[in-house]
Coordinates of C-alpha atoms and ligand atoms in Angstrom, one line a residue:
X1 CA 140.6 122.5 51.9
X2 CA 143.6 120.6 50.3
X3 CA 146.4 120.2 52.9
X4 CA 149.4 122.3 52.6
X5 CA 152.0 119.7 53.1
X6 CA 151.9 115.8 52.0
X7 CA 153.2 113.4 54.2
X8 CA 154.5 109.7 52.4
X9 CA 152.1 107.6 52.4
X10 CA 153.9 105.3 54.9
X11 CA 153.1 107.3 57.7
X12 CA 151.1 105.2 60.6
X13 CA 147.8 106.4 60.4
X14 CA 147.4 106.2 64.3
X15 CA 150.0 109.5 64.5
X16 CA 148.2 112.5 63.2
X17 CA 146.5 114.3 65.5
X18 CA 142.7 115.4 64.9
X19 CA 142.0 117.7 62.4
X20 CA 142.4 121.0 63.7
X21 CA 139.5 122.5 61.0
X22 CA 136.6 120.2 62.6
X23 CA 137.7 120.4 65.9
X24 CA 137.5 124.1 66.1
X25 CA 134.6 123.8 63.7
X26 CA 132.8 121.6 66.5
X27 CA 134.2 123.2 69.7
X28 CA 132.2 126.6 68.5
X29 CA 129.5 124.3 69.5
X30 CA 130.2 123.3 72.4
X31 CA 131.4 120.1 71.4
X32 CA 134.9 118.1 71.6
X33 CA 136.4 116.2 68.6
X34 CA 139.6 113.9 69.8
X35 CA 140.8 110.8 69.4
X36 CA 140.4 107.9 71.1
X37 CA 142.9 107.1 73.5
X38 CA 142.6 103.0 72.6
X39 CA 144.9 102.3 75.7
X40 CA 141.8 103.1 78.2
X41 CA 139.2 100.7 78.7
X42 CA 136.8 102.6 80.1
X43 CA 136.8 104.9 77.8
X44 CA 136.7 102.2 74.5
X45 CA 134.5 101.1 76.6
X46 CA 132.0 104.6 76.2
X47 CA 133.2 104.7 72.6
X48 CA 132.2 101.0 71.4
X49 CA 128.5 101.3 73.5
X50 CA 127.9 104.7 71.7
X51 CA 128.8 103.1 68.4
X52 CA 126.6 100.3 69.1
X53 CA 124.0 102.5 70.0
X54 CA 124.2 104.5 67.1
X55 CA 123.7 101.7 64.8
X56 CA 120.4 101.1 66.5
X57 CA 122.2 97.8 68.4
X58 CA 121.9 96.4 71.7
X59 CA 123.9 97.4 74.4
X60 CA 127.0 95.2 74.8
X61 CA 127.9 93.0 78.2
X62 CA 131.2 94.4 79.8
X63 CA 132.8 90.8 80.0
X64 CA 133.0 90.8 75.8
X65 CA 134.3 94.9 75.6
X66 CA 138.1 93.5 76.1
X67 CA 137.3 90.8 73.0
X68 CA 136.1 94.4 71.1
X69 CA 138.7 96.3 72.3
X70 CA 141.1 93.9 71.1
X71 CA 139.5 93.5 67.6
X72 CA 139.5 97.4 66.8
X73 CA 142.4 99.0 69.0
X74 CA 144.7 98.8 66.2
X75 CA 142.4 101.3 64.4
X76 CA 142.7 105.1 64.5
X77 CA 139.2 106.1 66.6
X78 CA 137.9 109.4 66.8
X79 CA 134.6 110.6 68.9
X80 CA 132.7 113.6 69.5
X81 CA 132.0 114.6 73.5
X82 CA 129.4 117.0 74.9
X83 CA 130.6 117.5 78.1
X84 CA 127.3 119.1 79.2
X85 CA 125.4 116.0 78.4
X86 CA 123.9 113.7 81.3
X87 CA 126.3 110.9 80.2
X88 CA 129.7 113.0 79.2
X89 CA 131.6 110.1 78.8
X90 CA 129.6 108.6 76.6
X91 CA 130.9 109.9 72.5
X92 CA 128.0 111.6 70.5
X93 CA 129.2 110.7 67.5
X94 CA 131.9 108.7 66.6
X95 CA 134.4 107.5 63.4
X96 CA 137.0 105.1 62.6
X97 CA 139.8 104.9 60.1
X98 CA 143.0 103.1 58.8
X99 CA 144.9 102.3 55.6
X100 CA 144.3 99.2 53.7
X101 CA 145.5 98.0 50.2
X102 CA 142.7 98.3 47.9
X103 CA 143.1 95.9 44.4
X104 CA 142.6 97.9 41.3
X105 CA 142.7 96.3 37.8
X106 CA 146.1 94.7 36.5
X107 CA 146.6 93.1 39.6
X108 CA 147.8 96.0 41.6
X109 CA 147.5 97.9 45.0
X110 CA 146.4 101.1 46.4
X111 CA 146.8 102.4 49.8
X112 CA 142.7 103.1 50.9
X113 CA 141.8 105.3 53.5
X114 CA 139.3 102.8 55.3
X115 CA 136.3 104.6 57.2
X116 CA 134.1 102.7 59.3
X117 CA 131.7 103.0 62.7
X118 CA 130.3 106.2 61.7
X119 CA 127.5 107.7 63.7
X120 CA 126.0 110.4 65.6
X121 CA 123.5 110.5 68.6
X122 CA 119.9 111.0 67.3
X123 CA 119.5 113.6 70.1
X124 CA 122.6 114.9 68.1
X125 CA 121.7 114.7 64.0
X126 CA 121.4 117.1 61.6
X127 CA 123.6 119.6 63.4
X128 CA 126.8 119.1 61.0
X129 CA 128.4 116.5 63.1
X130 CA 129.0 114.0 60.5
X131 CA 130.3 116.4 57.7
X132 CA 132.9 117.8 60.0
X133 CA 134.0 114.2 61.1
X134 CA 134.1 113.1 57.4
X135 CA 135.7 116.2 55.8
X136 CA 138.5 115.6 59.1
X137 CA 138.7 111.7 58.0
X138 CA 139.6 113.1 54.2
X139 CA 141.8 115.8 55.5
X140 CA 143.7 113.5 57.3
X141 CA 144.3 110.6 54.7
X142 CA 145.2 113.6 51.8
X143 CA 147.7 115.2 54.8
X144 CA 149.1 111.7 54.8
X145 CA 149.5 111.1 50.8
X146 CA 146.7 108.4 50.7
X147 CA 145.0 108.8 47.0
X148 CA 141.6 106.9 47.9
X149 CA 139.2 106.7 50.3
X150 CA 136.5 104.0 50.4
X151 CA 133.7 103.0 53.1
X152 CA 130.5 100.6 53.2
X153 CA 127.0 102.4 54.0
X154 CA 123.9 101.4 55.8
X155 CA 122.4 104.4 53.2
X156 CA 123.0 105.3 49.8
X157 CA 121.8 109.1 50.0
X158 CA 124.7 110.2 52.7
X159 CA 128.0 109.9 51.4
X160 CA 128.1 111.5 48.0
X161 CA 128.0 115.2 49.4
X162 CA 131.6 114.6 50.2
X163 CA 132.7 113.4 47.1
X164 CA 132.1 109.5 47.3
X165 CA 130.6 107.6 45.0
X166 CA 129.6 103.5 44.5
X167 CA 132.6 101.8 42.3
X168 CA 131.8 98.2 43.2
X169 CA 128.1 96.7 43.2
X170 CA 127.3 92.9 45.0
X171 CA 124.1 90.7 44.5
X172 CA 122.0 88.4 46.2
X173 CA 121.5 84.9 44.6
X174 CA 118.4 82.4 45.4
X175 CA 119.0 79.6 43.6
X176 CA 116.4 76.8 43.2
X177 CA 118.3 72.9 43.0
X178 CA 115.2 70.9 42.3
X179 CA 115.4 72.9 38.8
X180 CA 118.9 72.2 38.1
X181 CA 122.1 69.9 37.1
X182 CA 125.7 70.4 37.4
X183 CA 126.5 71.6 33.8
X184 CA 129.8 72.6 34.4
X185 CA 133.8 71.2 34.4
X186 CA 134.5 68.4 36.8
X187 CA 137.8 69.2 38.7
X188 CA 139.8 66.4 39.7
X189 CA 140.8 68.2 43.1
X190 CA 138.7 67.0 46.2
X191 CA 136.2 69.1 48.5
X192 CA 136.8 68.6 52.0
X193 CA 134.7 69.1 55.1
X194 CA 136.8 70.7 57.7
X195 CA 136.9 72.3 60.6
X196 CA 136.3 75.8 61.2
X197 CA 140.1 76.6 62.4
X198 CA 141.3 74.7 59.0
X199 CA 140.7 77.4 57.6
X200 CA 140.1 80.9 59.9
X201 CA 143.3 79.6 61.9
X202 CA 145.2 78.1 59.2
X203 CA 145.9 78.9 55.5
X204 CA 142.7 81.0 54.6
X205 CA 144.5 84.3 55.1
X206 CA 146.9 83.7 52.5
X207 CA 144.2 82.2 49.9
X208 CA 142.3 85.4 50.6
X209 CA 145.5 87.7 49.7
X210 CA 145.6 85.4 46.4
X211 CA 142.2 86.1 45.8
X212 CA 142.3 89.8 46.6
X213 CA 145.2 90.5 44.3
X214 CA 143.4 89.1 41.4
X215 CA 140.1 91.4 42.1
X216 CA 139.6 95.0 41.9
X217 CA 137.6 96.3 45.0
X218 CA 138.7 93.6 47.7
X219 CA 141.2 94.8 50.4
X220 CA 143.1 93.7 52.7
X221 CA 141.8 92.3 56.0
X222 CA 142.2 90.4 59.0
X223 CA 141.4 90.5 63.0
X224 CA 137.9 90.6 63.8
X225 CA 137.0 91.5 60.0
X226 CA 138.2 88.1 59.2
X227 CA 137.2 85.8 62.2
X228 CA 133.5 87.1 62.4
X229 CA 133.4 85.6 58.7
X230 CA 133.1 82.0 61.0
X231 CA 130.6 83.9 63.5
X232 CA 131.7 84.2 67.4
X233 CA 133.3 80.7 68.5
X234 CA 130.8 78.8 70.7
X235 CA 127.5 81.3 69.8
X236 CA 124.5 79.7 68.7
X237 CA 125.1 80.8 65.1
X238 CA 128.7 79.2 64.6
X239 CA 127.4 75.6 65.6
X240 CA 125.7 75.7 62.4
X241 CA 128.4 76.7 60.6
X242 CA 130.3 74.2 58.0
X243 CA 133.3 74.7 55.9
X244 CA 133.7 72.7 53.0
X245 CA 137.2 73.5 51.6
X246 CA 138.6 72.6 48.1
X247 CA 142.1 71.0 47.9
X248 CA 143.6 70.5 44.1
X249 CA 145.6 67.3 42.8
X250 CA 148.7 68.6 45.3
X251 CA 146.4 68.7 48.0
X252 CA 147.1 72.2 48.3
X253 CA 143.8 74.5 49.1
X254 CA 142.5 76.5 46.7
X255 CA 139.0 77.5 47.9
X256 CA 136.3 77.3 50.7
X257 CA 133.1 77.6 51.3
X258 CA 131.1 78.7 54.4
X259 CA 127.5 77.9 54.7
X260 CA 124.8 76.9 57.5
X261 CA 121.8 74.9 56.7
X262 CA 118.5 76.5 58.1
X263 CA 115.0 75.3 58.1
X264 CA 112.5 78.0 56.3
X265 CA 108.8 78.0 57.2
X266 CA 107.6 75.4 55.4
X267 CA 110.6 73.1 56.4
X268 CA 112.4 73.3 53.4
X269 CA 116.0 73.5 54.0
X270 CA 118.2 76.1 52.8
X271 CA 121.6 76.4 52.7
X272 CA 123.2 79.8 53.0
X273 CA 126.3 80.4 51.8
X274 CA 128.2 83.1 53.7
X275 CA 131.2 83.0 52.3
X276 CA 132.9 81.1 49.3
X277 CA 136.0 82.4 48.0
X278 CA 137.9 80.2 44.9
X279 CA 141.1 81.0 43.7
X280 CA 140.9 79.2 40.4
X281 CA 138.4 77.8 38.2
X282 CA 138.1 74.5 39.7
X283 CA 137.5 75.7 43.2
X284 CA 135.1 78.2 41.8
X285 CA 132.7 75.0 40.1
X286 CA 134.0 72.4 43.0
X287 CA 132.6 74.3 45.7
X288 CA 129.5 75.7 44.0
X289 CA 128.4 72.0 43.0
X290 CA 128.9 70.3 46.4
X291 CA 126.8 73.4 47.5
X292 CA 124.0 72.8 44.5
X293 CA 123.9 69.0 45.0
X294 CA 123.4 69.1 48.8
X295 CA 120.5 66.5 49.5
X296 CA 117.8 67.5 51.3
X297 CA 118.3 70.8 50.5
X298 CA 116.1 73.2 48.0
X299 CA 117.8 76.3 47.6
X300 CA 121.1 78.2 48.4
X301 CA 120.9 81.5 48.8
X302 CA 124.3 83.4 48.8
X303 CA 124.5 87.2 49.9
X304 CA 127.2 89.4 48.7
X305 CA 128.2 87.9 45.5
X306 CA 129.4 89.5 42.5
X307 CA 127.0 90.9 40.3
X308 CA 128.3 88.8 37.3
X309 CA 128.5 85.0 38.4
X310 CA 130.3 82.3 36.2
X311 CA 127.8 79.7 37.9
X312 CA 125.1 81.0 35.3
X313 CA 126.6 79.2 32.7
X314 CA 127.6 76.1 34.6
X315 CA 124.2 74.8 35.6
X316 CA 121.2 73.6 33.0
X317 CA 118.6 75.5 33.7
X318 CA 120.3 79.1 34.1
X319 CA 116.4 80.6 35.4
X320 CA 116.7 78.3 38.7
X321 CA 119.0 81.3 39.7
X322 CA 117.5 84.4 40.8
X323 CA 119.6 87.4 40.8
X324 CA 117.0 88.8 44.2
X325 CA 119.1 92.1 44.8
X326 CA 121.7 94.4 43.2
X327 CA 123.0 97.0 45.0
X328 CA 125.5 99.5 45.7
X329 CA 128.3 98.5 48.2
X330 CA 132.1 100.1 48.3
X331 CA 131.7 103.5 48.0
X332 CA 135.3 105.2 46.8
X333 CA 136.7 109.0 46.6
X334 CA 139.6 109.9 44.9
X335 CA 141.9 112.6 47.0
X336 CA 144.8 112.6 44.5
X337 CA 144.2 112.2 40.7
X338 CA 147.4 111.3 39.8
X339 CA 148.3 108.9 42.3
X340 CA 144.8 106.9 41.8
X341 CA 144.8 107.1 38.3
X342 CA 148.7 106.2 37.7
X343 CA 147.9 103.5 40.4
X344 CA 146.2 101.1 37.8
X345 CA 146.3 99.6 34.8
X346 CA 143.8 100.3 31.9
X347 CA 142.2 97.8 29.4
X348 CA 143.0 99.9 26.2
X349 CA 145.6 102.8 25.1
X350 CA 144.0 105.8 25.0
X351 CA 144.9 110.1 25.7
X352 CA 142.0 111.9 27.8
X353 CA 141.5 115.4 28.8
X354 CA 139.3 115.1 32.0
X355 CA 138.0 118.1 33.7
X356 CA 137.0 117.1 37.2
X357 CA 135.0 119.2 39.7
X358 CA 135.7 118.8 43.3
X359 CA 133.3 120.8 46.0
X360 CA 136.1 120.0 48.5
X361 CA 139.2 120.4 46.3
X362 CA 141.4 117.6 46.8
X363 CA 140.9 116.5 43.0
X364 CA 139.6 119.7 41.2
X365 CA 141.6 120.0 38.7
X366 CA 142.2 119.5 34.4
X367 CA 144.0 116.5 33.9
X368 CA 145.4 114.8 31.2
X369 CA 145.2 110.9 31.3
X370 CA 147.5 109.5 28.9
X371 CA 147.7 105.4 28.4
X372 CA 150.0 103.6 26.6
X373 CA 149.6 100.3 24.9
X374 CA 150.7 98.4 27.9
X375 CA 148.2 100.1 29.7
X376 CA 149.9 102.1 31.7
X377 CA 149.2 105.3 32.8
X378 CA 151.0 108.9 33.5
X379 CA 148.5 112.0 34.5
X380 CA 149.9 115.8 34.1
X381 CA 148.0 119.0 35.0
X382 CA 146.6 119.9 31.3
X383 CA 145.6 123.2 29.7
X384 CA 144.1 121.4 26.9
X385 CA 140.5 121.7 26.4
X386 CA 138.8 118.8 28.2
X387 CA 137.3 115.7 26.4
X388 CA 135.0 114.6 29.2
X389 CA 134.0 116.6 32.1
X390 CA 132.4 115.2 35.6
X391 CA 132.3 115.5 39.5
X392 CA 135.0 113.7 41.7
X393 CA 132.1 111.2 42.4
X394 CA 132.2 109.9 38.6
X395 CA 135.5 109.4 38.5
X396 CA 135.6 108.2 41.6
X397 CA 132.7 105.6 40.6
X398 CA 134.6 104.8 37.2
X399 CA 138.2 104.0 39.5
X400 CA 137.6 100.3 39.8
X401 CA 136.5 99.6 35.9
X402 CA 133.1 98.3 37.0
X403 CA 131.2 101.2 36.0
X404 CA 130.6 102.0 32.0
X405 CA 131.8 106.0 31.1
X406 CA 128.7 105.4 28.4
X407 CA 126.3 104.7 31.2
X408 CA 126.8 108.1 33.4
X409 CA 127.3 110.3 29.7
X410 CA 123.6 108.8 29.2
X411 CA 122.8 110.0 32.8
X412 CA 124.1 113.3 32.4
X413 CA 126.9 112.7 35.0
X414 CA 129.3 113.4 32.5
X415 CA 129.9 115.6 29.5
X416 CA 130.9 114.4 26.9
X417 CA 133.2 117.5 25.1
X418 CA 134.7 115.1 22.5
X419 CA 132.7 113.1 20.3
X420 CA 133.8 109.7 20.5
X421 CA 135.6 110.5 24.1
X422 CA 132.9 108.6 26.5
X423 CA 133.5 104.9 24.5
X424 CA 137.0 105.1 24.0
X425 CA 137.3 105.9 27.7
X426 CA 135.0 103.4 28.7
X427 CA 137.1 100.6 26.5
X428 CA 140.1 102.0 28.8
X429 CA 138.6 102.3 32.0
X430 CA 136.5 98.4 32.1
X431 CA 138.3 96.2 34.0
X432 CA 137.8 92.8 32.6
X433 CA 137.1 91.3 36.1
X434 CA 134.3 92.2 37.8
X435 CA 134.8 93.9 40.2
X436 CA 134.0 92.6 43.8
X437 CA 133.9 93.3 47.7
X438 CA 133.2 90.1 49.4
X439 CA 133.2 92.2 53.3
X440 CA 131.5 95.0 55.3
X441 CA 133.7 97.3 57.2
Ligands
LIG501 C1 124.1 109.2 59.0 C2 124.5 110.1 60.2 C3 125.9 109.7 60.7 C4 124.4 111.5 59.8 O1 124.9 112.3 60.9 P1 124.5 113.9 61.1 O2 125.4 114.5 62.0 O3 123.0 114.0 61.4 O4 124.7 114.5 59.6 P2 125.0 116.0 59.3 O5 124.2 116.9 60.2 O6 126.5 116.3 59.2 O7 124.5 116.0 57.8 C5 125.3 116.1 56.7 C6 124.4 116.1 55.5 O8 123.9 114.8 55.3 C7 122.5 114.7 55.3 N1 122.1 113.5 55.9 C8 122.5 113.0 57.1 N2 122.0 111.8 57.3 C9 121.3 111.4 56.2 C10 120.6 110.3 55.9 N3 120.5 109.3 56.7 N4 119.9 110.3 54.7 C11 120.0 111.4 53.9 N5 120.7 112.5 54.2 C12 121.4 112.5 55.3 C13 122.0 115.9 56.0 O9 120.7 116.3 55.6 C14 123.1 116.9 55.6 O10 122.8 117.4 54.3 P3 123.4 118.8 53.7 O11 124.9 118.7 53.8 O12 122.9 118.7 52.3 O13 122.8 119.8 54.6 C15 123.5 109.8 61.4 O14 122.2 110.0 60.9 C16 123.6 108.4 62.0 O15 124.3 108.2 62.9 N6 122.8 107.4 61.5 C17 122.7 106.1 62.0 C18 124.0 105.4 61.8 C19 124.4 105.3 60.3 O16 123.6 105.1 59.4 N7 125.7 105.6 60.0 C20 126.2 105.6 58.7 C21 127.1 104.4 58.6 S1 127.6 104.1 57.0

């Protein structure tokens, strides 16, 4: 399955045509694989109502399909046709792709082959559709030298049959302010209420690329992946919204918060926090107290978090916050071993055989990983005998230094040949900060 030829990784993603393997593979059933041609309304149109559809959502009013169009026509979209269907024009199953940097520990970046909008026709599942579309989607990013791919899923049992695994875990906070005071530093900078466009329009780009850069599992994004972060100008939900933004001594910006204040059933307000994203310290406790110390207000609840939170330890009763979910998000697959690997920086020197098993190929392979004390990395093909075997999924889940080598030798996810291998590893492979995706894509 690994391509023949590697192209640089600079290629545009929007040239290659559709892989040639699926769409045979799908035409011996009568159906057609292509891409999208993104310069047709009518037919994004079909395309973004079958997506829809496939995600169970409504059906979308032709006035807002241009706003759609131009939100995703910069991405590389592929769809499946039946042409014998009542509705031909209408995909059966459709995908969509492009490269983004994706942060890695020491501060670094890795071109990420992005996969989004999958989905297949329910009068179409279970017939193979969706393997053929994401073994194309692989195909294609390996052709074009990309060592990672990574997606979000609405499921946690589809994606690791092609090699994926979860690298980056978010939670759910519920925290209780009746319980609590502000325990933490007092920064001298000031938080702001401004308005939405202070920040979407102005300046939060480039605090969310300082951000990003300092935080394995964000990437880069913008367009619609950005603005919907502030909900759809003049909808319902973004007259609630309020940004409070935090400006340091210079009176230069250095975080924000998005919330809206809702009413639950008994009255109570509650302030959800959409979005808050700190580029230092300060910003991190400035924005969380103005958020805690909101009058009239008895809890925040913010989605999406991190799973390890500073704000524990800044407030005095560290039980008024509830942890109320934990769960996978950015699912990862390594295509090229040595490009991934060399790609980031480890914690701790270290010289590891790894024998890694790939059902599709790209990264079958023995490797050895060797780290020197600056924690930098070179990978050769190695005829040694391996310290630690596993599945492109465990390495894959180990990539972003949020998960512990210890933890999947306990599950039996990897074998630990070595004695002593899986720890020293693990003190390599941990990324100090945790690591975090603050989007769905
Ligand atoms: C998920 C979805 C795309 C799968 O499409 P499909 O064409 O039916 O999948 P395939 O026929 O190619 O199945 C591939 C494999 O995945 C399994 N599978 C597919 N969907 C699954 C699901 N939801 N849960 C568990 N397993 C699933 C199949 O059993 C099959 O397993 P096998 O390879 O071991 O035989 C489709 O069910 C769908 O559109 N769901 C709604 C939208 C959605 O959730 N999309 C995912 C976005 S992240």
């Amino acid at each position: 399955v690994a391509p023949d030829s590697v192209e640089p990784v600079t290629a545009n993603f929007l040239t290659p045509p559709i892989d040639p393997t699926a769409a045979a593979s799908l035409a011996g059933r009568g159906l057609r694989f292509a891409l999208l041609d993104a310069s047709d309304p009518a037919a994004f149109g079909a395309w973004f109502q079958g997506m829809t559809r496939g995600f169970h959502g409504s059906t979308v009013s032709a006035d807002t399909l241009p706003k759609h169009l131009e939100g995703m026509a910069w991405r590389r979209m592929a769809g499946v046709w039946d042409d014998s269907a009542a509705d031909p024009a209408t995909p059966v199953a459709t995908a969509s792709s492009w490269i983004a940097d994706l942060t890695v520990p020491g501060e670094r970046s890795v071109p990420a082959w992005a996969i989004s909008t999958i989905t297949v026709a329910p009068t179409h599942r279970r017939r193979g559709i969706a393997r053929d579309m994401l073994e194309a989607e692989l195909r294609t990013a390996a052709k074009l030298g990309v060592p990672v791919a990574m997606l979000t899923v609405s499921e946690a049992t589809i994606y690791a049959r092609y090699g994926f695994a979860p690298s980056v875990f978010v939670a759910d906070w519920k925290i209780d302010t009746r319980k609590l005071k502000w325990a933490g530093r007092t920064p001298s900078g000031r938080v702001q209420l401004v308005p939405i466009a202070a920040i979407r329009d102005d300046g939060g780009q480039a605090l969310l690329e300082r951000v990003r850069l300092t935080t394995p599992g964000q990437m880069q994004f913008d367009g619609h992946l950005w603005t919907r972060l502030f909900k759809t100008p003049d909808s319902e939900e973004s007259a609630d919204v309020r940004v409070a933004r935090y400006d340091d001594d210079n009176g230069i910006a250095q975080g924000f918060a998005i919330y809206r204040i809702a009413r639950d059933p008994r009255d109570v307000a509650v302030a959800n926090v959409d979005y808050l994203l700190a580029a230092t310290d300060d910003a991190y406790a400035a924005l969380w107290r103005y958020l805690l110390e909101l009058d009239l207000v008895d809890t925040v609840v913010a989605k999406l978090r991190p799973v390890a939170e500073p704000i524990l330890w800044q407030i005095t009763d560290a039980r008024a916050a509830a942890k109320t979910a934990e769960s996978d998000h950015l699912w990862t697959r390594i295509l090229d071993v040595k490009a991934a690997l060399e790609a980031r920086r480890y914690s701790a020197p270290g010289h590891f055989v790894l024998e890694i098993a790939d059902p599709l190929a790209f990264a079958a392979g023995r490797y050895l990983l060797d780290i020197t004390d600056d924690g930098t990395a070179t990978v050769t093909p190695s005829e040694e005998p391996a310290d630690l075997t596993m599945n492109v999924n465990e390495l894959s889940a180990l990539y972003l230094g949020g998960i512990s080598v210890v933890t999947l030798v306990q599950a039996g996810r990897i074998a630990e040949l070595t004695p002593g291998a899986a720890v020293a590893a693990d003190t390599s492979f941990r990324s100090a900060v945790t690591p975090w995706l603050s989007i769905w894509f």
